[in-house]
Amino acid sequence: MKTKQEWEKRAVEPVLKISGERKKKFSTTSNIEVKRLYTPSPINEKYLKKLGFPGAFPFTRGIYPTGYRTRFWTMRQYAGFGDAKSSNQRYRYLLSQGQTGLSVAFDLPTQIGYDSDDSHSEGEVGKVGVAIDSLADIETLFDGIDLEKVSTSMTINSTAAILLAMYIALAKKRGNDLSKISGTIQNDILKEYIARGTYIYPPAPSMRIIRDIFSFCSENVPKFNTISVSGYHIREAGSSAVQEVAFTLADAISYVDAAINSGLDVDKFAPRISFFFGAHNNLLEEVAKFRAARRLWAKIMKERFSPKNPKSMMLRFHTQTCGSTLTAQQPINNIIRVTIQALSAVLGGTQSLHTNSFDEALALPTENSAQVALRTQQIIAYESKVADTLDPLAGSYYIESLTDEIEKKAAEYINRIDEMGGMIRAIENGFPQQEIQNASYEYQKKVESLEEIIVGVNKFKTDEQPPENLLKVDEQIGEIQRKRLKTLRKTRDNNKVKADLAKIKSNAKDDKTNLIPAIIEAVSDYATIGEISNALRDVFGEYQEQVIV
Amino acid sequence: MRKLKVIVAKAGLDGHDRGAKVISRALRDAGFEVIYTGLRQSPEQIVSTAIDEGADFIGVSILSGAHMIVAKKIIENLAERGAEDIPVFMGGIIPESDIAKLKKIGIKAVFGPGTPTSETINYLRNYYKKNDM
């Protein structure tokens, strides 16, 4: 597309015909009309190459031609604690408050493939998310929630195949149309080795599971995002914005390579790859980061994998405001931090957003603090009007220069990783881990030397009373889950479960067999997460962390 | 003064290791000998490492909410193995209301979010001096 007229005719008009825009006319308080898009005039070659039009390569200005003028981002609050029943209540509450998508937080045993009654799970059941052992818990978790109407994002990685299988089994049981259920599984194992720590198996079998998920989903649940390649945790581990972009895209390249090497066509799975970034306090750098990531990914896909479908080059992303920026001191101040961070995500064109609650440096959020967090997004959407025009900060000298620099520096990192033999090799050598750790330690030193000021922590301190009204997870949850498991193991058909687990093992030994169908069978017969994970542990072994300090 | 030895451990299933790594490096820069265990260490493993290495201190980082059970088990294990003289301190996300309980079962100090590394370093040095270890 060379001209604005051409863009309006070819890209905008088709969207307007199908979905229209939120308002007939957008205008400011002074009745100045707000246009969909502002560009230099005349449009020159340099503009087209670097920025282009929303919805067109290189997607710097966004992936949709009408952006938030048609629909706001999905407001998706990450939540989950205790057992399935208490989390279900929280989801229903959030949906009743105007949240538009679900995002499930699982407890650590669920994420690492241990049942609630496993000795590894002691003290951890229901703590950082909801405890799920079997399909029975998933049935409770989504009770009264229409899977065809609400999209569900699940932060689940090494056990993603099992949770996805449970979701599909539930949809089948309820008679849902599988082509209509939608959502996301995080399924990004590489960043687990780098920064988040919920790995189980070594990289090779983990990549095989991911490949099987890509291939199964493209045929069976076409509206599911099969991976959410995550920079968020890399950033939270202390990386810079550039490192966040570089390591995330390097991980993504590995996933695309793996899928293509196993014979999948790039356009079959690449459109379902999604991304997940953090939003930090440096508002303008963050806006530039999101734009740079979009442009760099589009170029990488085009140059390395030659897709035919433009959707394979679009970087769609979820954003979460960065939890590590929250302070335990003067926690109300966190509302302001979250607002700045959320604003950066919206100005950067995020597809969905989680805003943290102000009390999260202290505990999981209460209903009240979770409501404030959701309201923060709603105020940005409905009151600030920043969503009335697309990519509003484009053309700012500072923003464009930062966008260029972040893209350039991230590309340099990716080249270095290529030279090392790719991201998996780089991780095995501890390269990204070491880079992140250095950045995080340097930052801490700056905080302690007061070169970096954190309000309420190293400056503007006040004497405070310990905060009240924090959420406390019921200590009995572990016992409740253990009892439930005992009953389940007595009432299900154990012969079937035994056969299912044997089949999973034999399929795991054959690299050519897709693992997912057998896992769906097993969860449908109420095999547990621990049982299935242990079957795979027997075949695949366990990853040993590279300890680097 | 001889070099003091600290075991920095991640207990339970928690993967948040930013704080553990930062404190490890800060202690090392301050002249301590530091052994960082890596993730998912059981209380038994942590205690064994401390005894085998002849550690002066054990530092446990935990952000998942499993701190009470982990602390209790480490203290019990140290006692069983006759090593109750190794002081244990903790860091991470630990609610104010649990700190007193942790101290009651024998945890010497708890460092919450935002604690400068210098505070932890000074604490360990003073502890050593005061207790004539």
XYZ file of C-alpha atoms in Angstrom:
682
model
C 0.000 0.000 0.000
C 1.471 3.304 -1.089
C -1.161 5.906 -0.251
C -3.646 6.622 2.491
C -6.512 6.391 0.021
C -5.407 2.958 -1.048
C -5.122 1.882 2.614
C -8.602 3.192 3.380
C -10.100 1.392 0.412
C -8.270 -1.897 0.739
C -7.736 -2.251 4.480
C -10.190 -0.007 6.357
C -13.386 -0.318 4.329
C -13.673 -4.111 4.609
C -13.364 -3.831 8.405
C -15.931 -1.035 8.574
C -18.363 -3.159 6.600
C -18.065 -6.088 8.966
C -17.596 -4.549 12.397
C -17.757 -0.747 12.130
C -16.285 1.475 14.812
C -17.270 2.266 18.407
C -18.628 5.675 17.418
C -19.874 7.277 14.240
C -17.628 10.254 14.855
C -14.698 10.745 17.208
C -13.972 14.230 18.486
C -12.183 16.039 21.318
C -13.801 18.147 24.049
C -13.279 21.140 21.777
C -15.166 19.402 19.028
C -12.061 18.871 16.938
C -12.533 15.790 14.821
C -10.232 12.894 15.704
C -9.093 11.066 12.596
C -8.415 7.388 12.446
C -4.811 7.908 11.430
C -2.363 10.783 11.296
C 0.555 10.576 8.865
C 3.174 12.855 7.342
C 2.062 14.585 4.195
C 3.067 13.699 1.586
C 3.791 10.090 2.468
C 7.333 9.204 1.454
C 9.275 5.979 0.871
C 11.033 6.147 4.243
C 7.704 6.374 6.046
C 6.290 3.421 4.154
C 9.335 1.299 4.844
C 9.648 2.058 8.534
C 6.104 2.673 9.674
C 3.586 1.863 6.970
C -0.122 1.627 7.682
C -1.910 -0.113 10.529
C -2.733 -3.645 9.478
C 0.034 -3.695 6.859
C 3.687 -4.756 6.862
C 5.828 -4.005 8.870
C 2.964 -3.431 11.331
C 4.848 -0.781 13.334
C 1.618 1.183 13.692
C -0.477 -1.780 14.742
C -1.876 -4.977 13.320
C -5.493 -3.924 12.719
C -6.581 -1.169 10.302
C -9.081 0.373 12.719
C -7.451 -0.615 16.021
C -9.242 0.379 19.203
C -11.725 2.458 17.204
C -13.504 -0.815 16.498
C -12.913 -2.617 19.755
C -10.897 -1.915 22.886
C -8.231 -4.371 23.938
C -9.444 -7.411 25.889
C -9.417 -6.667 29.598
C -8.090 -9.862 31.024
C -7.179 -10.075 34.710
C -4.934 -12.958 35.746
C -6.594 -14.643 38.683
C -6.779 -17.883 40.569
C -6.196 -19.134 44.102
C -7.296 -21.852 46.459
C -9.508 -24.494 44.953
C -11.566 -24.489 41.777
C -14.658 -23.329 43.601
C -13.151 -20.145 45.050
C -11.490 -19.272 41.734
C -14.755 -19.832 39.864
C -16.382 -17.309 42.191
C -13.631 -14.765 41.471
C -14.036 -15.269 37.686
C -17.763 -14.760 37.862
C -17.193 -11.633 39.903
C -14.677 -10.231 37.403
C -16.974 -11.018 34.461
C -19.862 -9.303 36.262
C -17.622 -6.219 36.651
C -17.062 -5.898 32.908
C -13.947 -8.016 32.388
C -13.969 -9.397 28.850
C -11.753 -12.493 28.998
C -10.521 -14.993 31.565
C -6.932 -15.615 32.579
C -6.245 -18.581 34.817
C -3.425 -18.665 37.364
C -2.516 -22.189 38.453
C -0.712 -23.202 41.606
C 2.870 -24.446 41.347
C 2.134 -28.186 41.697
C -0.266 -27.924 38.726
C 2.363 -26.031 36.747
C 5.129 -28.529 37.527
C 3.070 -31.692 37.149
C 2.565 -32.854 40.737
C -0.756 -33.868 42.259
C -1.888 -32.075 45.403
C -1.078 -35.189 47.443
C 2.498 -35.488 46.156
C 5.194 -34.754 48.746
C 6.640 -32.050 46.446
C 3.355 -30.153 46.755
C 3.421 -29.695 50.496
C 2.691 -26.078 51.444
C 2.168 -25.050 47.812
C -1.380 -26.247 47.072
C -3.648 -23.383 45.982
C -1.075 -20.741 46.942
C -0.075 -18.833 43.794
C -3.019 -19.999 41.753
C -5.798 -22.519 41.619
C -5.086 -26.169 42.407
C -6.090 -28.485 39.563
C -5.612 -32.238 39.771
C -8.119 -33.663 37.316
C -10.922 -32.867 34.900
C -13.256 -32.794 37.906
C -11.543 -29.576 39.084
C -11.756 -28.036 35.599
C -15.492 -28.765 35.511
C -15.886 -26.785 38.753
C -13.530 -24.019 37.620
C -15.642 -23.165 34.554
C -19.035 -23.878 36.081
C -21.590 -21.446 34.679
C -19.110 -19.963 32.181
C -19.866 -20.384 28.462
C -16.707 -21.597 26.724
C -17.966 -20.424 23.347
C -18.515 -16.872 24.618
C -15.525 -16.246 26.879
C -11.950 -16.726 25.731
C -9.654 -18.277 28.317
C -5.963 -17.692 28.696
C -4.052 -20.223 30.754
C -0.621 -19.521 32.183
C 0.611 -23.038 31.836
C 3.801 -24.285 30.237
C 5.367 -27.681 30.914
C 1.909 -29.137 31.612
C 0.158 -27.085 28.900
C -0.770 -30.161 26.866
C -2.629 -31.630 29.860
C -4.554 -28.461 30.742
C -5.433 -27.878 27.100
C -6.632 -31.486 26.924
C -8.829 -30.888 29.973
C -10.306 -27.743 28.439
C -11.065 -29.604 25.220
C -12.487 -32.573 27.166
C -14.769 -30.200 29.078
C -15.942 -28.523 25.861
C -16.648 -31.917 24.303
C -18.559 -33.044 27.385
C -20.691 -29.928 27.253
C -21.340 -30.388 23.552
C -19.491 -27.199 22.531
C -18.315 -26.686 18.977
C -14.511 -27.034 19.167
C -14.070 -24.610 16.290
C -15.736 -21.934 18.448
C -13.773 -22.234 21.675
C -10.942 -19.777 21.944
C -8.143 -18.843 24.255
C -4.436 -19.093 24.808
C -2.054 -21.494 26.461
C 1.269 -19.938 27.407
C 3.179 -23.088 26.376
C 6.498 -21.206 26.233
C 9.001 -23.593 27.771
C 12.173 -21.778 26.724
C 11.541 -18.811 28.998
C 10.940 -21.271 31.833
C 14.562 -22.369 31.533
C 15.646 -18.725 31.239
C 13.589 -16.970 33.855
C 10.464 -18.552 35.302
C 11.457 -21.977 36.520
C 8.411 -24.242 35.997
C 10.149 -26.649 33.597
C 9.912 -30.424 33.915
C 11.565 -32.170 30.947
C 14.767 -31.339 29.055
C 14.515 -29.006 26.028
C 14.264 -31.643 23.261
C 11.156 -33.516 24.490
C 9.644 -30.212 25.645
C 9.968 -28.830 22.120
C 8.403 -32.007 20.772
C 5.323 -31.536 22.986
C 5.007 -27.955 21.740
C 5.250 -29.094 18.141
C 2.531 -31.706 18.788
C 0.301 -29.001 20.283
C 0.806 -26.726 17.237
C -0.084 -29.485 14.870
C -3.063 -30.824 16.843
C -4.596 -27.392 17.430
C -4.345 -26.185 13.843
C -6.606 -29.121 12.896
C -8.917 -29.295 15.906
C -9.160 -26.023 17.840
C -8.323 -23.447 15.174
C -9.212 -20.430 17.341
C -6.809 -21.319 20.126
C -3.535 -19.433 20.426
C -1.157 -22.333 20.777
C 1.650 -20.378 22.381
C 2.219 -17.065 24.085
C 5.909 -16.349 23.700
C 6.672 -14.443 26.849
C 9.019 -11.590 27.538
C 7.174 -10.676 30.699
C 9.058 -13.092 32.941
C 12.369 -12.227 31.323
C 11.707 -8.596 32.184
C 10.573 -9.500 35.669
C 13.814 -11.394 36.188
C 15.521 -8.049 35.691
C 16.235 -7.685 31.965
C 16.230 -4.413 30.064
C 13.531 -3.579 27.501
C 15.930 -4.449 24.670
C 16.776 -7.823 26.203
C 13.078 -8.514 26.690
C 12.412 -8.024 22.978
C 15.555 -9.848 21.854
C 15.213 -12.980 23.988
C 11.479 -13.271 23.383
C 11.822 -13.091 19.615
C 14.811 -15.462 19.730
C 12.634 -17.955 21.631
C 9.893 -17.488 19.042
C 12.329 -18.193 16.196
C 13.173 -21.516 17.879
C 9.504 -22.490 18.014
C 8.959 -21.634 14.359
C 12.101 -23.557 13.400
C 11.000 -26.599 15.374
C 7.566 -26.639 13.785
C 8.903 -26.187 10.264
C 11.556 -28.869 10.772
C 8.846 -31.320 11.733
C 7.121 -30.658 8.404
C 4.436 -28.127 9.339
C 3.639 -25.368 6.877
C 4.468 -21.951 8.334
C 1.076 -20.452 7.497
C -0.635 -23.338 9.265
C 0.654 -22.414 12.738
C 2.355 -19.004 12.662
C -0.920 -17.011 12.714
C -1.726 -18.648 16.069
C 1.545 -17.601 17.711
C 0.927 -14.827 20.211
C 3.253 -12.849 22.467
C 3.255 -11.564 26.011
C 5.236 -8.575 27.249
C 5.640 -6.655 30.465
C 4.926 -2.951 30.865
C 7.357 -0.994 32.996
C 7.438 2.550 34.357
C 9.525 4.149 31.616
C 6.399 5.094 29.684
C 7.884 6.229 26.389
C 10.539 3.533 26.186
C 7.814 0.972 26.698
C 5.673 2.395 23.889
C 8.696 2.276 21.599
C 9.452 -1.281 22.734
C 6.056 -2.571 21.656
C 6.334 -0.875 18.277
C 9.898 -2.121 17.754
C 8.901 -5.682 18.649
C 6.096 -5.612 16.086
C 8.344 -4.361 13.308
C 11.239 -6.663 14.103
C 9.037 -9.766 14.260
C 7.406 -8.934 10.931
C 10.827 -8.615 9.309
C 12.163 -11.778 10.928
C 9.198 -13.820 9.740
C 9.352 -12.398 6.248
C 13.090 -12.813 5.800
C 13.564 -16.177 7.480
C 10.376 -18.097 6.803
C 8.715 -16.492 3.719
C 5.084 -16.893 4.799
C 2.286 -16.164 2.326
C -0.332 -15.217 4.887
C 0.278 -11.704 6.338
C -1.150 -12.964 9.646
C 1.973 -15.096 10.036
C 3.962 -11.858 10.351
C 1.699 -10.062 12.813
C 2.904 -9.798 16.363
C -0.229 -9.975 18.502
C 0.461 -9.491 22.177
C -0.879 -9.520 25.684
C 0.600 -7.162 28.255
C 0.837 -7.325 32.007
C 2.030 -4.451 34.121
C 5.286 -5.526 35.758
C 4.821 -6.954 39.232
C 8.396 -6.312 40.322
C 7.813 -2.545 40.068
C 5.205 -2.732 42.815
C 6.356 -1.684 46.243
C 5.404 -3.183 49.575
C 5.927 0.313 51.004
C 3.029 2.782 50.629
C 1.132 0.262 48.490
C -1.566 2.716 47.330
C 1.148 4.394 45.209
C 1.132 1.263 43.085
C -2.178 2.331 41.542
C -0.315 5.222 39.910
C 2.493 2.965 38.685
C 0.016 0.541 37.192
C -1.779 3.395 35.431
C 1.424 4.602 33.788
C 2.349 1.068 32.757
C -1.109 0.266 31.418
C -1.083 3.481 29.450
C 2.172 2.459 27.782
C 0.625 -0.857 26.715
C -2.402 0.885 25.221
C -0.314 3.522 23.457
C 1.808 0.642 22.175
C -1.222 -1.166 20.769
C -1.670 -4.218 22.995
C -4.370 -6.774 22.142
C -5.129 -7.611 25.756
C -4.087 -6.295 29.128
C -3.759 -7.340 32.735
C -3.342 -4.573 35.290
C -1.831 -5.562 38.632
C -3.524 -4.854 41.915
C -1.873 -2.433 44.301
C -1.423 -5.001 47.069
C 0.458 -7.600 45.037
C 3.871 -6.941 46.553
C 2.281 -8.222 49.739
C -0.171 -10.956 48.768
C -2.604 -12.095 46.104
C -5.198 -9.399 45.376
C -8.444 -9.061 47.271
C -11.749 -8.535 45.450
C -11.491 -4.821 46.215
C -7.936 -4.330 44.930
C -8.681 -6.454 41.847
C -11.612 -4.161 41.110
C -9.423 -1.041 41.273
C -7.028 -2.694 38.822
C -9.803 -3.444 36.347
C -11.249 0.062 36.758
C -7.823 1.477 35.852
C -8.130 -0.119 32.415
C -11.712 0.975 32.033
C -10.789 4.596 32.839
C -8.007 4.522 30.238
C -10.427 3.038 27.706
C -13.498 5.156 28.260
C -12.272 8.399 29.798
C -8.739 9.149 28.590
C -9.644 8.928 24.860
C -6.119 7.768 23.982
C -7.752 4.903 22.073
C -9.593 7.151 19.623
C -6.799 7.333 17.047
C -4.295 4.683 16.010
C -0.689 4.677 17.217
C -1.038 8.222 18.575
C 2.639 8.751 19.415
C 3.964 7.894 15.935
C 6.067 10.631 14.413
C 7.406 11.876 17.722
C 11.142 12.301 17.169
C 11.882 10.686 20.501
C 9.503 7.735 20.069
C 10.645 6.958 16.539
C 14.299 7.200 17.504
C 13.769 4.916 20.506
C 11.808 2.480 18.341
C 14.689 2.339 15.847
C 17.308 1.908 18.570
C 15.457 -0.826 20.426
C 14.888 -2.710 17.185
C 18.550 -2.367 16.219
C 19.943 -3.464 19.578
C 17.511 -6.378 19.827
C 18.468 -7.494 16.314
C 22.139 -7.407 17.344
C 21.398 -9.706 20.281
C 19.492 -12.080 17.998
C 22.468 -12.187 15.626
C 24.736 -13.094 18.517
C 22.341 -15.872 19.513
C 22.291 -17.124 15.905
C 26.078 -17.279 16.002
C 25.884 -19.390 19.156
C 23.764 -21.907 17.289
C 20.325 -20.645 18.266
C 18.442 -19.954 21.462
C 18.300 -23.493 22.829
C 22.082 -23.724 22.669
C 22.405 -20.223 24.152
C 20.165 -21.214 27.077
C 22.140 -24.407 27.667
C 25.248 -22.227 27.855
C 23.522 -19.862 30.271
C 23.882 -16.833 27.988
C 20.481 -15.132 28.374
C 20.384 -16.059 32.067
C 23.742 -14.365 32.642
C 22.816 -11.248 30.658
C 19.571 -10.839 32.585
C 21.271 -11.395 35.915
C 23.892 -8.764 35.154
C 21.209 -6.237 34.212
C 19.232 -7.014 37.339
C 22.247 -6.666 39.639
C 23.340 -3.402 38.012
C 19.839 -2.026 38.551
C 19.851 -3.048 42.219
C 23.182 -1.279 42.717
C 21.723 1.877 41.178
C 18.773 1.700 43.559
C 21.093 1.371 46.524
C 23.337 4.230 45.419
C 20.193 6.355 44.872
C 20.973 6.759 41.192
C 17.525 5.216 40.661
C 14.773 6.544 42.903
C 11.849 4.396 43.933
C 9.269 6.556 45.653
C 8.516 5.324 49.149
C 11.382 2.816 49.102
C 14.660 4.729 48.902
C 13.213 8.245 49.013
C 10.067 9.867 50.425
C 9.776 7.161 53.034
C 7.108 7.276 55.736
C 6.470 5.322 58.902
C 3.755 2.867 58.089
C 1.441 0.518 59.851
C 1.479 -3.009 58.425
C -1.260 -3.188 55.764
C -4.554 -4.819 56.591
C -7.174 -6.598 54.517
C -4.770 -8.874 52.648
C -6.003 -12.024 50.982
C -5.015 -15.164 52.809
C -5.370 -18.500 51.069
C -7.157 -21.055 53.220
C -4.488 -23.370 54.689
C -7.007 -26.207 54.508
C -6.978 -26.240 50.680
C -4.198 -28.849 50.599
C -6.200 -31.173 52.796
C -9.401 -30.581 50.796
C -7.632 -31.386 47.507
C -6.006 -34.485 48.962
C -9.383 -35.794 50.143
C -10.925 -35.072 46.755
C -8.142 -36.987 45.026
C -8.642 -39.960 47.300
C -12.322 -40.096 46.397
C -11.549 -39.640 42.698
C -9.098 -42.533 42.683
C -11.756 -44.740 44.264
C -14.623 -43.811 41.966
C -13.062 -43.595 38.481
C -12.388 -46.601 36.246
C -8.784 -47.326 37.226
C -8.278 -49.998 34.570
C -9.022 -47.432 31.899
C -6.649 -44.918 33.500
C -3.907 -47.545 33.637
C -4.329 -48.325 29.955
C -4.416 -44.607 29.068
C -1.143 -43.962 30.906
C 0.525 -46.943 29.242
C -0.546 -45.585 25.869
C 0.865 -42.130 26.678
C 4.181 -43.757 27.574
C 4.402 -45.787 24.404
C 3.403 -42.775 22.287
C 6.020 -40.677 24.043
C 8.678 -43.158 22.983
C 7.706 -42.712 19.334
C 8.666 -39.222 18.204
C 6.378 -39.474 15.165
C 3.170 -39.967 17.152
C 1.273 -36.892 18.268
C 0.909 -37.002 22.048
C -2.227 -34.904 22.400
C -5.027 -37.372 21.475
C -3.872 -39.909 24.071
C -3.647 -37.166 26.703
C -7.223 -36.085 25.930
C -8.367 -39.690 26.366
C -6.551 -39.961 29.673
C -7.935 -36.735 31.165
C -11.430 -37.703 30.001
C -11.072 -40.846 32.114
C -9.968 -38.605 35.022
C -6.281 -39.434 34.977
C -4.564 -36.731 37.050
C -1.955 -34.165 36.108
C 0.595 -35.873 38.343
C -0.050 -39.301 36.824
C 0.279 -38.075 33.247
C 3.353 -35.958 34.033
C 5.014 -38.850 35.825
C 4.351 -41.140 32.848
C 6.135 -38.594 30.651
C 8.914 -38.099 33.239
C 9.621 -41.837 33.010
C 10.216 -41.517 29.274
C 11.652 -38.007 28.922
C 13.609 -37.544 32.161
C 13.919 -34.225 34.003
C 15.795 -31.017 33.230
C 18.719 -30.066 35.428
C 19.062 -26.321 35.931
C 22.255 -24.531 34.926
C 23.042 -22.775 38.198
C 24.824 -19.551 37.367
C 25.511 -16.746 39.832
C 38.137 -11.874 59.978
C 37.745 -15.131 58.082
C 35.452 -15.328 55.085
C 31.883 -16.087 56.166
C 30.057 -18.740 54.207
C 26.391 -18.377 53.247
C 24.092 -20.885 51.568
C 21.472 -19.052 49.511
C 18.657 -21.462 48.748
C 15.419 -21.502 46.778
C 12.972 -23.741 48.578
C 9.732 -25.331 47.452
C 8.549 -25.140 43.843
C 8.936 -21.353 43.490
C 10.870 -20.177 40.422
C 11.339 -16.496 41.316
C 15.118 -16.356 41.649
C 15.860 -12.687 40.931
C 16.121 -11.796 44.606
C 18.161 -14.895 45.482
C 20.649 -14.145 42.720
C 20.917 -10.448 43.573
C 21.552 -11.150 47.243
C 24.077 -13.860 46.327
C 26.064 -11.431 44.228
C 25.806 -8.622 46.754
C 27.059 -10.892 49.534
C 29.902 -12.101 47.356
C 30.875 -8.518 46.482
C 30.833 -7.762 50.223
C 33.394 -10.504 50.854
C 31.220 -13.464 51.806
C 31.623 -16.895 50.283
C 28.283 -17.748 48.696
C 26.858 -21.023 47.513
C 23.636 -20.596 45.558
C 21.706 -23.862 45.389
C 19.433 -23.226 42.404
C 15.693 -23.921 42.337
C 13.426 -26.474 43.995
C 15.565 -27.494 46.942
C 13.936 -29.612 49.609
C 14.528 -28.671 53.273
C 16.661 -31.839 53.605
C 18.822 -30.852 50.632
C 19.315 -27.329 51.985
C 20.370 -28.585 55.402
C 22.709 -31.192 53.900
C 24.392 -28.591 51.713
C 24.846 -26.293 54.709
C 26.385 -29.037 56.840
C 28.594 -30.427 54.061
C 29.859 -26.965 53.221
C 30.345 -25.890 56.831
C 28.127 -22.856 56.261
C 27.861 -19.997 58.738
C 24.391 -18.973 57.570
C 21.467 -20.289 55.560
C 19.415 -17.773 53.562
C 16.129 -19.014 52.123
C 14.245 -17.126 49.427
C 10.580 -17.905 48.886
C 7.778 -15.990 47.186
C 5.162 -18.688 46.718
C 3.533 -18.557 50.134
C 4.943 -21.905 51.288
C 7.321 -20.217 53.773
C 5.782 -21.527 57.014
C 6.081 -25.202 56.161
C 9.500 -24.804 54.553
C 10.878 -22.893 57.552
C 9.519 -25.400 60.008
C 11.078 -28.302 58.153
C 14.480 -26.646 57.806
C 14.607 -25.843 61.527
C 13.506 -29.382 62.446
C 16.023 -30.897 60.086
C 18.863 -28.791 61.445
C 17.962 -29.918 64.976
C 17.780 -33.573 63.970
C 21.228 -33.346 62.516
C 22.663 -31.440 65.469
C 23.239 -28.309 63.424
C 20.750 -25.976 65.097
C 23.554 -23.451 65.620
C 23.472 -22.517 61.893
C 21.295 -19.387 61.796
C 18.571 -19.237 59.130
C 17.290 -16.012 57.590
C 14.593 -15.588 54.937
C 13.619 -13.243 52.145
C 10.749 -12.923 49.687
C 7.061 -12.174 49.901
C 6.213 -12.955 53.479
C 3.248 -11.244 55.136
C 3.975 -9.140 58.215
C 1.669 -11.348 60.274
C 3.811 -14.422 59.560
C 7.134 -12.846 60.545
C 6.540 -13.195 64.286
C 5.492 -16.818 63.769
C 8.643 -17.533 61.787
C 10.823 -15.975 64.467
C 9.048 -18.019 67.105
C 10.027 -21.273 65.403
C 13.634 -20.138 65.107
C 14.109 -18.049 61.947
C 16.532 -15.272 62.894
C 15.471 -12.547 60.457
C 13.094 -11.914 57.546
C 13.921 -9.418 54.775
C 10.912 -8.264 52.778
C 10.588 -6.616 49.353
C 12.573 -3.390 48.998
C 15.204 -4.292 51.608
C 18.578 -2.864 50.550
C 21.205 -5.603 50.219
C 23.415 -3.551 52.573
C 20.897 -4.128 55.363
C 21.161 -7.898 54.979
C 24.947 -7.718 54.757
C 25.196 -5.623 57.937
C 22.798 -7.908 59.701
C 24.930 -10.971 58.972
C 28.179 -9.251 59.986
C 26.681 -8.010 63.252
C 25.129 -11.347 63.984
C 28.519 -12.969 63.598
C 30.196 -10.451 65.888
C 27.483 -10.540 68.546
C 27.299 -14.293 68.712
C 31.034 -14.765 68.557
C 30.622 -17.499 65.964
